Short mmCIF file of C-alpha atoms in Angstrom, two decimals:
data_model
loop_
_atom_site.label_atom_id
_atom_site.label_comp_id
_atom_site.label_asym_id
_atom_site.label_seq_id
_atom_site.Cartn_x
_atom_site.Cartn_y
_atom_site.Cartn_z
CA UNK A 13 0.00 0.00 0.00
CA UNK A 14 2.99 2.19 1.00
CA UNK A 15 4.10 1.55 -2.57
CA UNK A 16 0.73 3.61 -3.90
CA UNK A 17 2.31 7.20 -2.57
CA UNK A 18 4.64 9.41 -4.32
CA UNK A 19 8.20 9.47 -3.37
CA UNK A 20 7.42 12.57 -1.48
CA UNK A 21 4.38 12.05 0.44
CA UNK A 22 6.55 9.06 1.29
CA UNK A 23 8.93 11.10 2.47
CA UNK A 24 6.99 13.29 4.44
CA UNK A 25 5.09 10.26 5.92
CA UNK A 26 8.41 8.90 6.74
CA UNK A 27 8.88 12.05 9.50
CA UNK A 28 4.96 11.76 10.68
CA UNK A 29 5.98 7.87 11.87
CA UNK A 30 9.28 9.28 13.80
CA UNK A 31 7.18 11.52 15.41
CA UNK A 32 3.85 9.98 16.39
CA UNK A 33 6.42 6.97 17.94
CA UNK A 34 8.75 9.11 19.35
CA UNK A 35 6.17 11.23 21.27
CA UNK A 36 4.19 7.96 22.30
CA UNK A 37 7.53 6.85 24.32
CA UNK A 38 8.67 10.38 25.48
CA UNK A 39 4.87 10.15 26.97
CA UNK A 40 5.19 6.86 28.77
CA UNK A 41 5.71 7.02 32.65
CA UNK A 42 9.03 5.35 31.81
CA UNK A 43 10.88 8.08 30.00
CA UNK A 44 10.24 10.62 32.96
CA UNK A 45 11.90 11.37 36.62
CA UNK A 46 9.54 10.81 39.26
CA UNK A 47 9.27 14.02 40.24
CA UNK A 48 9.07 15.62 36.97
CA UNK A 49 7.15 18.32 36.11
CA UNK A 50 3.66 17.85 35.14
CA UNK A 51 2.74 17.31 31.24
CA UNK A 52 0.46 16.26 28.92
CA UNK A 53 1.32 14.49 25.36
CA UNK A 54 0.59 17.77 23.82
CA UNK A 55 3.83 18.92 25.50
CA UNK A 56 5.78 15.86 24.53
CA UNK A 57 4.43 15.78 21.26
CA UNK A 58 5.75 19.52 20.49
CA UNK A 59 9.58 18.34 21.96
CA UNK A 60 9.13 15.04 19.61
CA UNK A 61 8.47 16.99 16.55
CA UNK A 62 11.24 19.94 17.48
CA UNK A 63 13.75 17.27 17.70
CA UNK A 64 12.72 15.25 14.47
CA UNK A 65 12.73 18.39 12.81
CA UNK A 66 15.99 19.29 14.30
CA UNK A 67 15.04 22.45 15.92
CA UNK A 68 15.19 22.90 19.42
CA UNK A 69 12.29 24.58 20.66
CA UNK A 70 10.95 23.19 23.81
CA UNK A 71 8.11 23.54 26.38
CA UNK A 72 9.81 21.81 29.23
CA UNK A 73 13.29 21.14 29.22
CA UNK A 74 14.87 17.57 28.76
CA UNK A 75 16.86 18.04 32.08
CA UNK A 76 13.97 18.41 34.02
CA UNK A 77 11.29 16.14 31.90
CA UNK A 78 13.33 13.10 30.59
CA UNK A 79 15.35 10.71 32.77
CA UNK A 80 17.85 8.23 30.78
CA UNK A 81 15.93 6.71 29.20
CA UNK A 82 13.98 9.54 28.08
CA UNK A 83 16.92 10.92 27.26
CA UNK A 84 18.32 8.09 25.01
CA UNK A 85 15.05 8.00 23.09
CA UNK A 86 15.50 12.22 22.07
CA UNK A 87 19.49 11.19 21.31
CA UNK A 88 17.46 8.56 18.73
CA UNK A 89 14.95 11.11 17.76
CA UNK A 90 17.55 13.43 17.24
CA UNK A 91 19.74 11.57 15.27
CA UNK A 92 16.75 10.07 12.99
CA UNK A 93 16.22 13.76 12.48
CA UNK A 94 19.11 14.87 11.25
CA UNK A 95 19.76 11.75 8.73
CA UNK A 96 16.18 10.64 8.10
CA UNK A 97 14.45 7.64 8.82
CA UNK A 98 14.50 6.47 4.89
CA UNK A 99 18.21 6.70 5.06
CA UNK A 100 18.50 4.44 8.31
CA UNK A 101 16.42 2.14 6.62
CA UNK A 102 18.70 1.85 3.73
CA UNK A 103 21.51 1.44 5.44
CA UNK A 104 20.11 -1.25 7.03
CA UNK A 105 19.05 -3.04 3.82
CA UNK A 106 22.50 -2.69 2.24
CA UNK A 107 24.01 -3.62 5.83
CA UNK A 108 21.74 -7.12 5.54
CA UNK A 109 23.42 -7.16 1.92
CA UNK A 110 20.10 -6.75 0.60
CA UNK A 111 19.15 -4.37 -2.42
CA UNK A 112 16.82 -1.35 -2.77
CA UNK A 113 14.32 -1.38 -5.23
CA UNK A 114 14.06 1.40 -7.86
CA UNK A 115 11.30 2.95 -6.10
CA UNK A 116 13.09 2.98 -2.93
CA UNK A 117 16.47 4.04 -4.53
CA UNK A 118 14.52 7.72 -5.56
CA UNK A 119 13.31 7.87 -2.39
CA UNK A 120 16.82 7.57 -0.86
CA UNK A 121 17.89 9.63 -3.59
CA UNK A 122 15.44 12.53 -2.49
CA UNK A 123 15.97 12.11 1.28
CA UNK A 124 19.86 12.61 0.80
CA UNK A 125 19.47 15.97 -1.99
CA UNK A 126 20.96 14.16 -4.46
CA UNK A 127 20.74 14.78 -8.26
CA UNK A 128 21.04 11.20 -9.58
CA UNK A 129 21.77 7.61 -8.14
CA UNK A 130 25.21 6.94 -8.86
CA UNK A 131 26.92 5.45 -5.99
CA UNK A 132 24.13 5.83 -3.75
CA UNK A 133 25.33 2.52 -1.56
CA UNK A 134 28.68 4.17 -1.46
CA UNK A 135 27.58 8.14 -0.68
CA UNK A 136 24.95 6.57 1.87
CA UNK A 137 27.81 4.81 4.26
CA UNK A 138 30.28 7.89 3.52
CA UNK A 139 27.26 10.03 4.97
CA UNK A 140 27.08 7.84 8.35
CA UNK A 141 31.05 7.34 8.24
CA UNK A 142 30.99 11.20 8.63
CA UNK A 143 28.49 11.30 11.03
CA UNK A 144 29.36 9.07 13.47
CA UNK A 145 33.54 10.02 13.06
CA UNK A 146 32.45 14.10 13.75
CA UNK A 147 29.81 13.14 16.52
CA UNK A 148 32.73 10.48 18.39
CA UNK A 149 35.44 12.63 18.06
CA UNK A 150 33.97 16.20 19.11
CA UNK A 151 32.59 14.38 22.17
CA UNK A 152 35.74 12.76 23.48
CA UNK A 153 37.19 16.92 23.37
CA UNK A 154 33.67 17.65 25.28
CA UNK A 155 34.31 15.06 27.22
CA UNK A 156 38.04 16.52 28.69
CA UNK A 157 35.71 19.41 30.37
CA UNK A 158 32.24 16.92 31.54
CA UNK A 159 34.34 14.33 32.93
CA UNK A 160 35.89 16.44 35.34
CA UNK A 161 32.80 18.43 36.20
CA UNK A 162 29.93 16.08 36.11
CA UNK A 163 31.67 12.64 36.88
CA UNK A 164 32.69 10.14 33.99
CA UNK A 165 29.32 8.12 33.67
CA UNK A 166 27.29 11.57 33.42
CA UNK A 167 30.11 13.21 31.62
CA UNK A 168 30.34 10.79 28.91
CA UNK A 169 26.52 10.94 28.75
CA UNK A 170 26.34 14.27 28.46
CA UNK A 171 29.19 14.62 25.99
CA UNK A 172 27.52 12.21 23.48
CA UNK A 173 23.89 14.17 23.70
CA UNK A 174 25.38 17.92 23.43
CA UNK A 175 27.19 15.97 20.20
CA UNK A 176 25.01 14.51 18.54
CA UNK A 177 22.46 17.35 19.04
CA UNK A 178 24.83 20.08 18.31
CA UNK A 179 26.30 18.36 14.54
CA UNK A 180 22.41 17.38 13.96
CA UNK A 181 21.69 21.11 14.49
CA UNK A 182 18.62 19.98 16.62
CA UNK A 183 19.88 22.77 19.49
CA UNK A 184 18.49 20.46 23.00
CA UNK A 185 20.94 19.43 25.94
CA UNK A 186 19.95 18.29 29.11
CA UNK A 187 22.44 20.35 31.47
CA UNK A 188 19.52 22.80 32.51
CA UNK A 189 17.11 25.34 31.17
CA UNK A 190 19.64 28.33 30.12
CA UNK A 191 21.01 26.18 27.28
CA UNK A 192 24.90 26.73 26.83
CA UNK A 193 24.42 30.49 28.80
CA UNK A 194 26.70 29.03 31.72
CA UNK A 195 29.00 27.97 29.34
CA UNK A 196 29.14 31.78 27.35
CA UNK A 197 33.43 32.27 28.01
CA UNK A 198 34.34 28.32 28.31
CA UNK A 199 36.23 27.82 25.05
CA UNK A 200 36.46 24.40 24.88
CA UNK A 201 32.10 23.53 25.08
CA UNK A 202 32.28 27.10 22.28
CA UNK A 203 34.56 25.62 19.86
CA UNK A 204 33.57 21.84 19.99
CA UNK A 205 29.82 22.60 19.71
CA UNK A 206 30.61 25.70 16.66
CA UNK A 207 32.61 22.96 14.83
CA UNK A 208 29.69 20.35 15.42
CA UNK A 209 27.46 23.31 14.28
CA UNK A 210 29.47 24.24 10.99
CA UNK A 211 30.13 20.11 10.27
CA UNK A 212 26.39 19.57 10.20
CA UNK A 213 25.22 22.14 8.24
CA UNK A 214 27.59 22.31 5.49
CA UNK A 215 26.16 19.51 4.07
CA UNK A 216 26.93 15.57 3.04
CA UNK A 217 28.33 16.31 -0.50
CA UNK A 218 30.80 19.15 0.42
CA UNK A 219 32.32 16.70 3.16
CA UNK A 220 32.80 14.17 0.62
CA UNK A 221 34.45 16.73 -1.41
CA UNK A 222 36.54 17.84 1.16
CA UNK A 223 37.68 14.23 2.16
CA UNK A 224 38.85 13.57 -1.81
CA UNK A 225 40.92 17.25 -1.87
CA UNK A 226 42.30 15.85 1.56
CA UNK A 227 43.35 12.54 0.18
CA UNK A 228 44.55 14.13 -3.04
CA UNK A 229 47.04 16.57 -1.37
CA UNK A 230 48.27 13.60 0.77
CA UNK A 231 48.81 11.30 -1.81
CA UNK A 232 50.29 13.48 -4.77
CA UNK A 233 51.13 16.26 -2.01
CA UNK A 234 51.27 18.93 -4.94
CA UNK A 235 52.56 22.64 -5.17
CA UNK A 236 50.13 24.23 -6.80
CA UNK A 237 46.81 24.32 -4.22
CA UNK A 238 44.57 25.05 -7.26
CA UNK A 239 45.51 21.53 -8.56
CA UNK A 240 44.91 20.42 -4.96
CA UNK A 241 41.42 22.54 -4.97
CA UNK A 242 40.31 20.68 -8.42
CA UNK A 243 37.88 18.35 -6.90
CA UNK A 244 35.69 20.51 -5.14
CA UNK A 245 32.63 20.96 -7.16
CA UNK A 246 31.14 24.69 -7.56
CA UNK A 247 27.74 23.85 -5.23
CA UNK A 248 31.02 22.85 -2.65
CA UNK A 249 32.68 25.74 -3.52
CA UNK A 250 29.70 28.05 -2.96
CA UNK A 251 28.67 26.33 -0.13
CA UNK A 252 32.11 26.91 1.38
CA UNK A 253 32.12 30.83 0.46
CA UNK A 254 29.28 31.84 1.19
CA UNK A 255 29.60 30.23 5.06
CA UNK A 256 32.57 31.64 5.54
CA UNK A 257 31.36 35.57 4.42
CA UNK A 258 28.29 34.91 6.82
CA UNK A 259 30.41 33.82 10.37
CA UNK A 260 33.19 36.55 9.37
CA UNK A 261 30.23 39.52 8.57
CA UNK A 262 27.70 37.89 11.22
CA UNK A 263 30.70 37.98 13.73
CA UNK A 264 31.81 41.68 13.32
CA UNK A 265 28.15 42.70 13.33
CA UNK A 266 27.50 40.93 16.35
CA UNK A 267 30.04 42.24 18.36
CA UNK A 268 29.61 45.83 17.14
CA UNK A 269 25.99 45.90 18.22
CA UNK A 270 26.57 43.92 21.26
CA UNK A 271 29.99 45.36 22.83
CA UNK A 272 27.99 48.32 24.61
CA UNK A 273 25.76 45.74 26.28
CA UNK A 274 26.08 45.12 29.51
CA UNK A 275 23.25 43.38 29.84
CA UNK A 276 24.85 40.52 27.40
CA UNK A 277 28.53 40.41 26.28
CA UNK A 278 29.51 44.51 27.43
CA UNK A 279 31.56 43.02 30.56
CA UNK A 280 33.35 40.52 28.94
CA UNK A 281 37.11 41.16 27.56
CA UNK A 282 36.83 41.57 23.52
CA UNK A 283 38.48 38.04 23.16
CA UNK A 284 35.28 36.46 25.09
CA UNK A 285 33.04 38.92 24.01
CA UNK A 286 33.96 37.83 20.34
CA UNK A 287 34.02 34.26 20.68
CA UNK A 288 30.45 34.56 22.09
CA UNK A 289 29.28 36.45 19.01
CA UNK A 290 31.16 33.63 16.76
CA UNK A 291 29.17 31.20 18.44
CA UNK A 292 25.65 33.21 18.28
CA UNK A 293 26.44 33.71 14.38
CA UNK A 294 27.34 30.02 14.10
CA UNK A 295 24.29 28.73 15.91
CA UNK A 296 21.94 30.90 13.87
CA UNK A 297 22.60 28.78 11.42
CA UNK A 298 19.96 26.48 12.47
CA UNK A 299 21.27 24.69 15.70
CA UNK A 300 19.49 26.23 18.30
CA UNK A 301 21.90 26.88 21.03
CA UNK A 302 22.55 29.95 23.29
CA UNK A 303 24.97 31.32 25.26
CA UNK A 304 23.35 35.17 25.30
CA UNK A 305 19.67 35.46 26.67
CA UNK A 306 18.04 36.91 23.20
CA UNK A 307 15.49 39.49 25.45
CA UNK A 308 18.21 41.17 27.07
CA UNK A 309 20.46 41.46 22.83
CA UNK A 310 19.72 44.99 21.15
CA UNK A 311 16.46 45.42 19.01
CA UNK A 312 18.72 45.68 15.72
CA UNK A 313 20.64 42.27 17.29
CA UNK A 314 17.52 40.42 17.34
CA UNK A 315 16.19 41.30 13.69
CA UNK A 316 20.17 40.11 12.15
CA UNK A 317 20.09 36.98 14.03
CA UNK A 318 16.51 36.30 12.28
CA UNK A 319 17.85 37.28 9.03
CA UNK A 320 20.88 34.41 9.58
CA UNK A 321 18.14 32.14 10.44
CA UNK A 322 15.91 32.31 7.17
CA UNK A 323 19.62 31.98 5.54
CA UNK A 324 20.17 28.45 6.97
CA UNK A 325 23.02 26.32 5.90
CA UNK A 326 24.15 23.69 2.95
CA UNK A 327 21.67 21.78 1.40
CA UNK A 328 22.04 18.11 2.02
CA UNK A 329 22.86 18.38 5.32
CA UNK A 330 20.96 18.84 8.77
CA UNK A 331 20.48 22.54 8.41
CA UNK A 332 17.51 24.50 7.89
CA UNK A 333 16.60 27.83 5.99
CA UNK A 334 16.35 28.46 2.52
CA UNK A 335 20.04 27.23 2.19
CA UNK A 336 23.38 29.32 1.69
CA UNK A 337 22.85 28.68 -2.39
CA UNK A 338 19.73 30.07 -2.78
CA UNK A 339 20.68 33.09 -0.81
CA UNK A 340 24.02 33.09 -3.03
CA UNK A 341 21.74 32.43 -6.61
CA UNK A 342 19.80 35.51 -5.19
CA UNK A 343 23.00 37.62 -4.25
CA UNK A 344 24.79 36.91 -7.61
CA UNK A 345 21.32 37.63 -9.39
CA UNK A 346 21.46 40.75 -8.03
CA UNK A 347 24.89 41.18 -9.03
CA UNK A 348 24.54 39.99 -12.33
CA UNK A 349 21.24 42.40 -12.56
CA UNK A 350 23.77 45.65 -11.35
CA UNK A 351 26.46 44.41 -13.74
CA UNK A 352 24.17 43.83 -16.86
CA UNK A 353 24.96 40.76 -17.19
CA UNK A 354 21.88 38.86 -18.93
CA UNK A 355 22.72 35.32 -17.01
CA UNK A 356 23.25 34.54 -13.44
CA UNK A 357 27.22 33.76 -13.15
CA UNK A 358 29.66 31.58 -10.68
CA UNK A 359 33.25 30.95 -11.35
CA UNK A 360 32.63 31.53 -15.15
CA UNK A 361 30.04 29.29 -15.08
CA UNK A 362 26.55 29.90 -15.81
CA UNK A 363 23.61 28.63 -13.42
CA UNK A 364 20.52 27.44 -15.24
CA UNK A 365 17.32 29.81 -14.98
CA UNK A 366 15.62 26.74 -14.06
CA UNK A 367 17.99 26.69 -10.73
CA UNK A 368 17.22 30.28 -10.42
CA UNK A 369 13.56 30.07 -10.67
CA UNK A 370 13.67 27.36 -8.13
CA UNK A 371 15.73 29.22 -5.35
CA UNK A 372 12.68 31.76 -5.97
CA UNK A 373 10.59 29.32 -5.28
CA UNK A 374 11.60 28.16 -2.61
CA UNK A 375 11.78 31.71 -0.55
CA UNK A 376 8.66 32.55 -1.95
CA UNK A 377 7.17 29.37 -0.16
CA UNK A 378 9.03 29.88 2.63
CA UNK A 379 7.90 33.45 3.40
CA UNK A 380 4.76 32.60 2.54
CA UNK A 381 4.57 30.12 5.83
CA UNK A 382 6.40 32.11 7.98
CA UNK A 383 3.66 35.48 7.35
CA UNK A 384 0.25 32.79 7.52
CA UNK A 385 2.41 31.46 10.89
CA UNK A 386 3.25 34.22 12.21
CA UNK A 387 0.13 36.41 11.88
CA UNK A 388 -1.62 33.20 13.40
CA UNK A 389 0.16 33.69 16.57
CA UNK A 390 -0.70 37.28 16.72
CA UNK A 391 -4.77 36.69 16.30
CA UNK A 392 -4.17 33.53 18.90
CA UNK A 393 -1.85 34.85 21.46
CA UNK A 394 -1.93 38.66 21.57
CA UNK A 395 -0.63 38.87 25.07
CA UNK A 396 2.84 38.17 23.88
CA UNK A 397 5.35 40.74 21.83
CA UNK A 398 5.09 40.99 18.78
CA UNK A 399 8.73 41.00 18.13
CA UNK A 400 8.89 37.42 20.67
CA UNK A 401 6.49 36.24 18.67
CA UNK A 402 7.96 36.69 15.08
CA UNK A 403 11.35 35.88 16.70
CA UNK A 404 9.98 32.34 17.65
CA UNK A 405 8.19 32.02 14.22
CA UNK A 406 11.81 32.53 12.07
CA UNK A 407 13.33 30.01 14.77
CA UNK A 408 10.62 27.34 14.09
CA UNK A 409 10.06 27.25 10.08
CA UNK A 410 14.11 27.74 10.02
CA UNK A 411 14.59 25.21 12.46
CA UNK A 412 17.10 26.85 14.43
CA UNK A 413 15.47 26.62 18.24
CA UNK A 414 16.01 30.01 19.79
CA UNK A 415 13.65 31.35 21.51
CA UNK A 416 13.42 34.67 23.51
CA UNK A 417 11.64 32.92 26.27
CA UNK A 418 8.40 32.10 24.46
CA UNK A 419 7.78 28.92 24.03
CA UNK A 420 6.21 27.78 27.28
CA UNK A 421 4.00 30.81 27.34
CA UNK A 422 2.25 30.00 23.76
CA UNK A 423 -1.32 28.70 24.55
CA UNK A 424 -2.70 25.87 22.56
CA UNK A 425 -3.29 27.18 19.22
CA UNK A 426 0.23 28.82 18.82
CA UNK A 427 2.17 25.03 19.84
CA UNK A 428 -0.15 23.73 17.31
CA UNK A 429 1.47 26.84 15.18
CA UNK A 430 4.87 26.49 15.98
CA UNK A 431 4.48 22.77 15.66
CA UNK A 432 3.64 22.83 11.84
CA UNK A 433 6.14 25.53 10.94
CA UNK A 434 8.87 23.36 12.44
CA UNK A 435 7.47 20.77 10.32
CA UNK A 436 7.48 22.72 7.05
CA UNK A 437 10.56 24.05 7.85
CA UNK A 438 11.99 20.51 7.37
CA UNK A 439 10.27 18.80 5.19
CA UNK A 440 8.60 21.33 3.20
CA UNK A 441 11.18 23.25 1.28
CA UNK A 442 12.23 19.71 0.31
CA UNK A 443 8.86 18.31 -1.02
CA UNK A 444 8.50 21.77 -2.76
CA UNK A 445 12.06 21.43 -4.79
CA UNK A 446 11.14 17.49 -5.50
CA UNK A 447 7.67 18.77 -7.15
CA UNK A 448 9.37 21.04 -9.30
CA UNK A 449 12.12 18.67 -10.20
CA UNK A 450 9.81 15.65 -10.93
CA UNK A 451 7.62 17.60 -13.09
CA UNK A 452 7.74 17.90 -17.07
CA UNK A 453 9.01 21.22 -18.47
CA UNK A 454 6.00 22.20 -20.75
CA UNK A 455 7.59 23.61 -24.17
CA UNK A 456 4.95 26.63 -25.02
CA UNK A 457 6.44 29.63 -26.46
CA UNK A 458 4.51 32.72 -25.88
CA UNK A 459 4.73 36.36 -27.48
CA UNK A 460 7.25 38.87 -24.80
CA UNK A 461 5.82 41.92 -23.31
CA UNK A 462 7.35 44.74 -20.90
CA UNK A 463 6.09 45.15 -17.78
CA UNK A 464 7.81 48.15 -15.28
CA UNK A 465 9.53 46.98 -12.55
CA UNK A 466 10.26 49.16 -9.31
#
C-alpha cells in the first residue's frame, strides 16, 4: 500500500511515523523522573516533533522532563532527524546485503538531496562514516571538560547528547534550562559545539568533497593548491564561500551591536566577548543553542540573528533555511542584474534559470509560511510581543530553536502553530524542490511583453 504514494508524500510520511512513535515513548511514565514536572502528550508531542525536525524549541526542558531513558530516546529522535528515517532504513538493507528497489532508490535519492543515483550505496555509508567520526570525536574533546565536572558516567553521557544534538543542528541538551548560557566564556564547550554546528550544516556532498581534496594533497602532495582545490565541485565551492562571508560579517556585526551591552557580552574582555558572538552567528545557522539570553540582545541584534536564520546552511545536510545557495543564486542575481549581465554567473560558469527560478521558489514558499504562521500567533496569542512572537516564528520554520523565552507561554493554538512551521521548515522546502524537479518542463512559447519593474 505504502508503494501507492509518491516518493514525497513518502517522504513526508516517513517524518509523521518518527514523530507519532517518538512522542508515544517520550509520553510513557518510563521516560520521565519521578518528580518531573507535570505534562500532557501535547507537551511531549511539540519536543518530539522539534527534535525530528531538528530544531530545538521546547516547552519543558529535557533536564527536568526526561530521565535516561527519556533521554536516550531524544538522542534517537535526534539523530533520525538529522539523517532521516529512509536513510537508516537503507543502510540497514545494504548492511543485511540486501538491495533497494528502484522505487526505494529515488526515495533515498530525495531524502539525501541528491541529483542522480550513482553510488548511492557508497555516498549513503560515507554520509554515516561522517556522522558518526564528527559526533565520536567532538565528544571525546567535550568530554576533557564533563568528565571532570559532572563525573565520567554523566560526563560521557552528556558529551555524546550535546554531540550529537549540536552536529544534527537539533539545538536540546539536558544540562539545565539556560542552554549553553553558563557555558558563554568556556572555550572548549564554544569551539567543539561551533565545529559540530558548521560540520552539520555544510552539508553531506561538500564533506565528501573535502575528504577527496584531503586525500589528493596527501597522496600526490602537490605545489600548486589550485591543482589540490580541483575536486571541489562549484555547489562545494559556494557552499564553502558563502559560510565563511556569513560567520566573518555575522561575527563583526555581532560584536559591534553587542559590545555596549552590559546586559549581554559589554563586561566581557573583547576576546570572550567575540568568541560569544562567533558562536551566536554560528548557531543561527539552524542549531538552536545559546549562550546570550536573546530578550536582554539589542532590538537591531535580534532582527540580524533572524535574518541568519531564514539563511540556513548547505543543502544536504541537517540545516535549515532556505540554504546558503539560494541566498548566493539571489545575491549573484542581483549582481549579475547591477552588472548587466543577462545570465546569473559563478566561477565563469553559468547557473541554469531553471535553478534560479527554483531558489525563488523556494523563498517565496518559505515566506509565505512564515507570514500565515506568524500572523496566526498574533490573532491567537496577543498577550505576547510581537517582536517574541515573530522571533519564535523565524526560529521554528528555520529550524534553528532560539527562543526569547516564548515557548512555554504559547497557549494551545500557537504550539499547534509552531508545531507545523517546524514541520514545514523541514520537510517542506524539500517536497516543494522534488515537485518542481519531478515535473515535465512544458515547451509553449509565448509572445514577450514589458512590464515596469520598481
Amino acid at each position: 500500500m505504502i508503494n501507492r504514494f509518491s516518493v514525497t508524500q513518502r517522504l513526508v510520511l516517513s517524518f509523521v511515523f518518527v514523530i507519532l512513535v517518538g512522542s508515544i515513548l517520550l509520553s510513557l511514565p518510563i521516560s520521565h523522573y519521578a518528580n518531573s514536572p507535570e505534562t500532557n502528550y501535547l507537551d511531549h508531542l511539540f519536543n518530539t516533533v522539534s527534535m525530528v525536525c531538528v530544531t530545538g524549541l521546547s516547552v519543558v526542558p529535557v533536564s527536568k522532563a526526561y530521565n535516561g531513558f527519556g533521554q536516550i530516546v531524544s538522542m534517537l529522535l535526534m539523530q533520525t532527524g538529522g539523517l532521516g528515517l529512509v536513510s537508516l532504513i537503507a543502510i540497514s538493507t545494504y548492511s543485511l546485503k540486501n538491495k533497494l528497489g528502484l522505487s526505494d532508490q529515488d526515495l533515498l535519492q530525495s531524502a539525501l538531496s541528491r541529483d542522480n543515483q550513482k553510488d548511492l550505496k557508497s555516498y549513503l555509508f560515507k554520509v554515516y562514516k561522517i556522522t558518526f567520526s564528527i559526533e565520536a570525536l567532538a565528544a571525546l574533546v567535550i568530554m576533557t571538560d564533563f568528565i571532570p565536572r559532572f563525573g565520567l558516567g554523566h560526563g560521557i553521557f552528556n558529551s555524546l547528547f550535546l554531540a550529537v544534538s549540536a552536529f544534527c543542528n537539533a539545538g536540546f541538551d539536558n544540562l539545565g534550562a539556560n542552554s549553553l548560557q553558563d557555558y558563554a566564556t568556556n572555550p572548549t564547550i564554544n569551539l567543539a559545539v561551533a565545529g559540530l554546528i558548521m560540520s552539520g550544516s555544510l552539508g553531506f556532498a561538500v564533506w565528501i568533497d573535502l575528504i577527496q581534496l584531503f586525500k589528493r594533497y596527501i597522496k600526490n602532495r602537490p605545489r600548486n593548491w589550485k591543482l589540490a582545490c580541483r575536486p571541489l565541485s562549484n555547489q562545494s565551492r559556494l557552499v564553502l564561500i558563502s559560510t565563511a562571508c556569513i560567520l566573518l560579517v555575522g561575527t563583526l556585526l555581532a560584536w559591534l551591536l553587542e559590545m555596549d551591552n552590559s546586559k549581554t557580552i559589554g563586561t566581557l574582555n573583547v576576546w570572550q566577548q567575540l568568541m560569544v558572538s562567533f558562536f551566536q552567528t554560528v548557531t543561527m545557522r539552524t542549531a538552536g543553542f545559546a549562550t546570550i539570553s536573546y530578550t536582554k540582545a539589542d532590538f537591531s541584534t535580534n532582527l540580524l540573528f533572524m535574518f541568519q536564520m531564514i539563511i540556513g546552511g548547505g543543502p544536504g545536510g541537517t540545516a535549515g533555511g532556505i540554504k546558503v545557495t539560494t541566498a548566493s543564486i539571489m545575491f549573484l542575481l542581483f549582481k549579475s542584474e547591477l552588472s548587466g549581465n543577462s545570465s546569473v554567473v559563478f566561477r565563469n560558469r553559468i547557473i541554469s534559470n531553471k535553478t534560479v527560478l527554483q531558489a525563488f521558489t523556494v523563498i517565496l514558499f518559505f515566506l509565505t509560511m512564515l507570514f500565515v504562521g506568524y500572523v496566526i500567533l498574533l490573532e491567537t496569542n496577543p498577550n505576547l510581543s510581537p517582536l517574541a512572537l515573530l522571533f519564535e516564528s523565524v526560529s521554528a520554520i528555520a529550524t534553528v530553536g532560539v527562543s526569547m523565552d516564548l515557548t512555554p507561554s504559547l497557549n494551545t493554538i500557537g504550539r499547534f502553530v509552531i508545531m507545523a512551521l517546524m514541520f514545514i521548515g523541514r520537510v517542506g522546502p524539500i517536497t516543494v524542490l522534488l515537485s518542481l524537479m519531478t515535473k515535465k518542463e512544458k515547451q509553449v512559447s509565448y509572445s514577450p511583453t514589458d512590464i515596469s519593474v520598481g
